[in-house]
XYZ file of C-alpha atoms in Angstrom:
273
model
C -60.841 -29.582 4.090
C -60.115 -27.966 0.729
C -56.294 -27.766 0.612
C -53.963 -25.339 -1.077
C -52.450 -26.795 -4.250
C -48.689 -26.702 -4.789
C -46.374 -27.810 -7.574
C -42.912 -27.218 -9.069
C -41.986 -26.131 -12.585
C -38.667 -25.656 -14.353
C -38.636 -23.849 -17.709
C -41.382 -22.133 -19.727
C -45.029 -23.089 -19.237
C -46.911 -24.397 -22.256
C -50.579 -23.897 -23.096
C -51.677 -27.223 -21.642
C -50.144 -26.473 -18.246
C -51.615 -22.970 -18.175
C -55.051 -24.450 -18.872
C -54.654 -27.064 -16.132
C -53.487 -24.491 -13.585
C -56.491 -22.328 -14.491
C -58.785 -25.295 -13.835
C -57.290 -25.719 -10.367
C -57.998 -22.075 -9.546
C -61.516 -22.389 -11.000
C -62.151 -25.303 -8.631
C -61.682 -22.905 -5.731
C -58.154 -23.764 -4.619
C -55.256 -21.476 -3.809
C -52.551 -22.543 -6.275
C -48.808 -21.893 -5.998
C -46.125 -22.885 -8.494
C -42.587 -23.061 -7.109
C -39.705 -22.281 -9.456
C -36.097 -21.116 -9.407
C -36.795 -18.293 -11.851
C -39.918 -16.103 -12.080
C -42.483 -17.774 -14.342
C -44.034 -15.768 -17.161
C -47.566 -16.402 -18.355
C -49.046 -17.773 -15.150
C -52.863 -17.708 -15.200
C -54.685 -15.212 -13.016
C -54.902 -16.401 -9.442
C -51.822 -18.638 -9.557
C -48.999 -17.635 -7.222
C -45.275 -18.056 -7.828
C -42.869 -18.856 -4.989
C -39.127 -19.429 -4.784
C -38.039 -23.057 -4.893
C -34.621 -22.569 -3.302
C -36.035 -22.373 0.219
C -37.767 -25.748 -0.224
C -35.010 -27.721 -1.951
C -31.792 -26.017 -3.086
C -30.911 -26.010 -6.773
C -27.599 -27.640 -5.854
C -29.445 -30.835 -4.887
C -29.910 -31.509 -8.603
C -26.175 -32.203 -8.932
C -26.588 -35.192 -6.634
C -28.928 -36.668 -9.257
C -26.582 -36.003 -12.195
C -24.061 -33.349 -13.284
C -25.476 -30.398 -15.233
C -24.707 -29.569 -18.837
C -21.611 -27.391 -19.481
C -23.902 -24.337 -19.614
C -25.377 -25.221 -16.218
C -28.734 -26.463 -17.541
C -30.260 -29.698 -16.306
C -29.886 -32.963 -18.194
C -32.703 -35.223 -19.450
C -34.305 -36.769 -16.341
C -33.129 -34.229 -13.776
C -36.311 -32.122 -13.706
C -38.591 -35.128 -13.202
C -36.470 -36.675 -10.479
C -35.864 -33.354 -8.736
C -39.625 -32.852 -8.573
C -40.020 -36.286 -6.933
C -37.936 -35.031 -4.013
C -39.403 -31.542 -4.126
C -42.968 -32.755 -3.545
C -41.845 -34.737 -0.514
C -40.179 -31.655 0.940
C -43.435 -29.767 0.454
C -45.231 -32.535 2.338
C -42.748 -32.211 5.191
C -43.448 -28.473 5.274
C -47.265 -28.900 5.341
C -47.486 -26.867 2.126
C -50.639 -28.522 0.777
C -51.787 -30.955 -1.893
C -49.344 -31.623 -4.718
C -50.803 -31.679 -8.227
C -48.638 -31.927 -11.310
C -49.056 -28.864 -13.506
C -50.748 -31.084 -16.109
C -53.600 -32.208 -13.844
C -56.898 -30.784 -15.080
C -59.332 -30.415 -12.175
C -63.013 -30.958 -12.910
C -64.186 -30.383 -9.334
C -62.711 -29.363 -5.973
C -60.543 -31.758 -3.978
C -61.285 -32.435 -0.321
C -58.767 -34.187 1.922
C -58.387 -35.285 5.529
C -55.085 -33.659 6.591
C -54.390 -36.576 8.917
C -54.498 -39.177 6.114
C -52.594 -39.869 2.866
C -54.248 -38.894 -0.416
C -53.179 -40.550 -3.662
C -54.618 -42.832 -6.346
C -53.798 -45.870 -8.451
C -52.208 -44.878 -11.744
C -52.213 -48.410 -13.125
C -52.587 -51.927 -11.688
C -50.180 -52.367 -8.767
C -48.675 -48.863 -9.106
C -49.664 -45.625 -7.421
C -49.325 -42.304 -9.175
C -47.525 -39.403 -7.538
C -49.022 -36.691 -9.776
C -51.716 -36.231 -7.112
C -50.251 -36.485 -3.633
C -50.830 -35.433 -0.063
C -49.066 -36.917 2.948
C -49.050 -35.749 6.571
C -45.604 -34.363 7.509
C -44.904 -37.248 9.906
C -45.998 -39.942 7.444
C -43.507 -42.839 7.116
C -43.174 -42.137 3.374
C -42.136 -38.534 3.997
C -39.732 -39.615 6.721
C -38.186 -42.241 4.417
C -37.454 -39.590 1.790
C -36.064 -37.232 4.420
C -33.703 -39.991 5.577
C -32.723 -40.773 1.976
C -31.767 -37.157 1.332
C -29.225 -37.340 4.144
C -27.275 -39.976 2.181
C -24.451 -39.137 -0.200
C -25.449 -41.703 -2.852
C -29.252 -41.380 -2.630
C -29.655 -45.162 -2.627
C -33.134 -46.071 -1.326
C -33.450 -48.926 1.147
C -36.738 -49.797 -0.584
C -35.104 -50.378 -3.975
C -36.548 -53.411 -5.770
C -34.268 -56.421 -6.232
C -34.146 -56.031 -10.025
C -33.051 -52.412 -9.657
C -30.411 -53.374 -7.087
C -28.994 -55.879 -9.578
C -29.017 -53.330 -12.413
C -27.322 -50.775 -10.190
C -24.665 -53.268 -9.063
C -23.881 -54.226 -12.681
C -23.643 -50.572 -13.754
C -21.212 -49.846 -10.927
C -19.189 -52.976 -11.704
C -18.856 -51.963 -15.356
C -17.947 -48.401 -14.433
C -21.009 -46.947 -16.172
C -22.501 -45.125 -13.217
C -22.512 -44.979 -9.431
C -25.810 -43.055 -9.289
C -29.132 -44.803 -8.687
C -30.734 -41.856 -10.506
C -29.334 -43.219 -13.787
C -31.210 -46.539 -13.604
C -34.559 -45.226 -14.818
C -36.426 -41.947 -14.911
C -39.092 -42.866 -12.329
C -36.805 -44.511 -9.790
C -37.832 -41.988 -7.095
C -41.396 -41.543 -8.371
C -44.467 -43.816 -8.566
C -42.520 -47.034 -7.960
C -40.968 -45.569 -4.817
C -44.302 -44.259 -3.556
C -45.912 -47.665 -4.140
C -43.143 -49.567 -2.368
C -43.188 -47.234 0.621
C -46.986 -47.197 0.858
C -46.947 -51.001 0.864
C -44.223 -51.067 3.514
C -46.143 -48.688 5.773
C -49.528 -50.353 5.218
C -51.044 -47.345 3.449
C -52.145 -48.830 0.116
C -55.684 -48.951 1.460
C -55.878 -45.151 1.208
C -55.443 -45.215 -2.570
C -58.345 -43.925 -4.641
C -59.444 -45.820 -7.769
C -57.588 -45.098 -11.009
C -60.657 -43.354 -12.451
C -60.390 -40.579 -9.852
C -57.403 -38.905 -11.549
C -55.812 -41.228 -14.136
C -58.661 -42.044 -16.525
C -56.815 -40.639 -19.572
C -53.222 -40.874 -18.360
C -52.321 -44.044 -20.278
C -54.442 -43.070 -23.292
C -53.681 -39.432 -24.160
C -55.736 -39.762 -27.369
C -58.817 -39.602 -25.116
C -57.764 -36.067 -24.248
C -56.208 -34.786 -27.464
C -58.330 -36.440 -30.175
C -61.996 -35.697 -30.985
C -64.303 -37.938 -28.968
C -67.498 -38.079 -26.934
C -66.144 -37.215 -23.497
C -69.470 -36.278 -21.883
C -69.566 -39.389 -19.681
C -66.034 -38.735 -18.485
C -66.520 -35.130 -17.379
C -69.975 -35.951 -15.988
C -68.732 -38.824 -13.805
C -68.723 -37.649 -10.160
C -65.968 -40.170 -9.393
C -63.608 -38.387 -11.808
C -62.179 -35.516 -9.788
C -59.468 -34.606 -12.276
C -57.431 -35.822 -15.220
C -53.698 -36.244 -15.261
C -52.644 -35.678 -18.864
C -49.509 -37.069 -20.522
C -48.922 -34.490 -23.269
C -46.064 -36.364 -24.987
C -44.795 -33.146 -26.566
C -48.244 -31.820 -27.465
C -48.508 -29.215 -24.730
C -48.160 -26.278 -27.107
C -50.122 -27.688 -30.043
C -53.492 -26.061 -30.829
C -56.384 -28.084 -29.423
C -58.247 -30.152 -31.987
C -61.924 -29.159 -32.288
C -64.182 -31.716 -30.646
C -61.479 -32.897 -28.251
C -61.518 -32.846 -24.469
C -58.521 -30.515 -24.665
C -60.508 -28.015 -26.764
C -63.346 -28.203 -24.216
C -60.892 -27.548 -21.370
C -59.384 -24.493 -23.067
C -62.869 -23.149 -23.793
C -64.073 -23.734 -20.239
C -61.070 -22.790 -18.136
C -59.298 -20.312 -20.351
C -55.689 -19.834 -21.324
C -53.587 -16.893 -20.174
C -52.032 -16.648 -23.642
C -55.413 -15.689 -25.109
C -56.562 -13.457 -22.276
C -59.489 -15.706 -21.374
C -60.515 -16.013 -17.752
C -61.034 -19.213 -15.785
C -64.673 -20.046 -15.226
C -66.439 -21.895 -12.444
C -65.906 -25.658 -11.892
C -68.287 -28.275 -13.252
């Protein structure tokens, strides 16, 4: 089946994300972005839904206290989204794609089976994720969210030691402070291994061909083989602060803006490759 696509966003959308969301619509998917405030500048065809009903804003304070003005600190948005996508899985909302996943062709899934891909050797990515609502990974996150401390029972030994030392020294009693991705790809990989689901993982090339090398997306290059490869369904992009920079002529980014459009310029999304 061709699933609905869902994601979460906090703050203003940049040009890169608008282009990627347009590509998801152009691939023929219904796309919804969840947020706590109405999002301006969403591309045509992208819906906006309230995030509070999925995971309350107050949950963020269990990750770390907000700034004095109430805004979120450093890692909060990324870690909140790790939990948010699992709540969407529990609610049968659809396929999660990060807002910076450029789709080159439609995604088809079996709703009874997990859908994810290798991001790097020995680590799954969670930028592209579907899990059945009764999947052991979803249930593990649901159980974790019932805890006061949010301490995963799948935490790696090295992270348990780091956490114990931080508590002993009075630095922190929150697992969320250990590292930014503590509830993200490492958690997904550990839980997929525990539940015997690593065999469902797609090859890295399916979605993460440029993830570790953003120059392949942002710098001029011959990208014809990449976009013509039927095994490359989409590209998760790591913008590294370049999301609002003008695309460089001859780059894959410039091609994407030309093909899929950008709501800031009034262009319309075109058909998928």
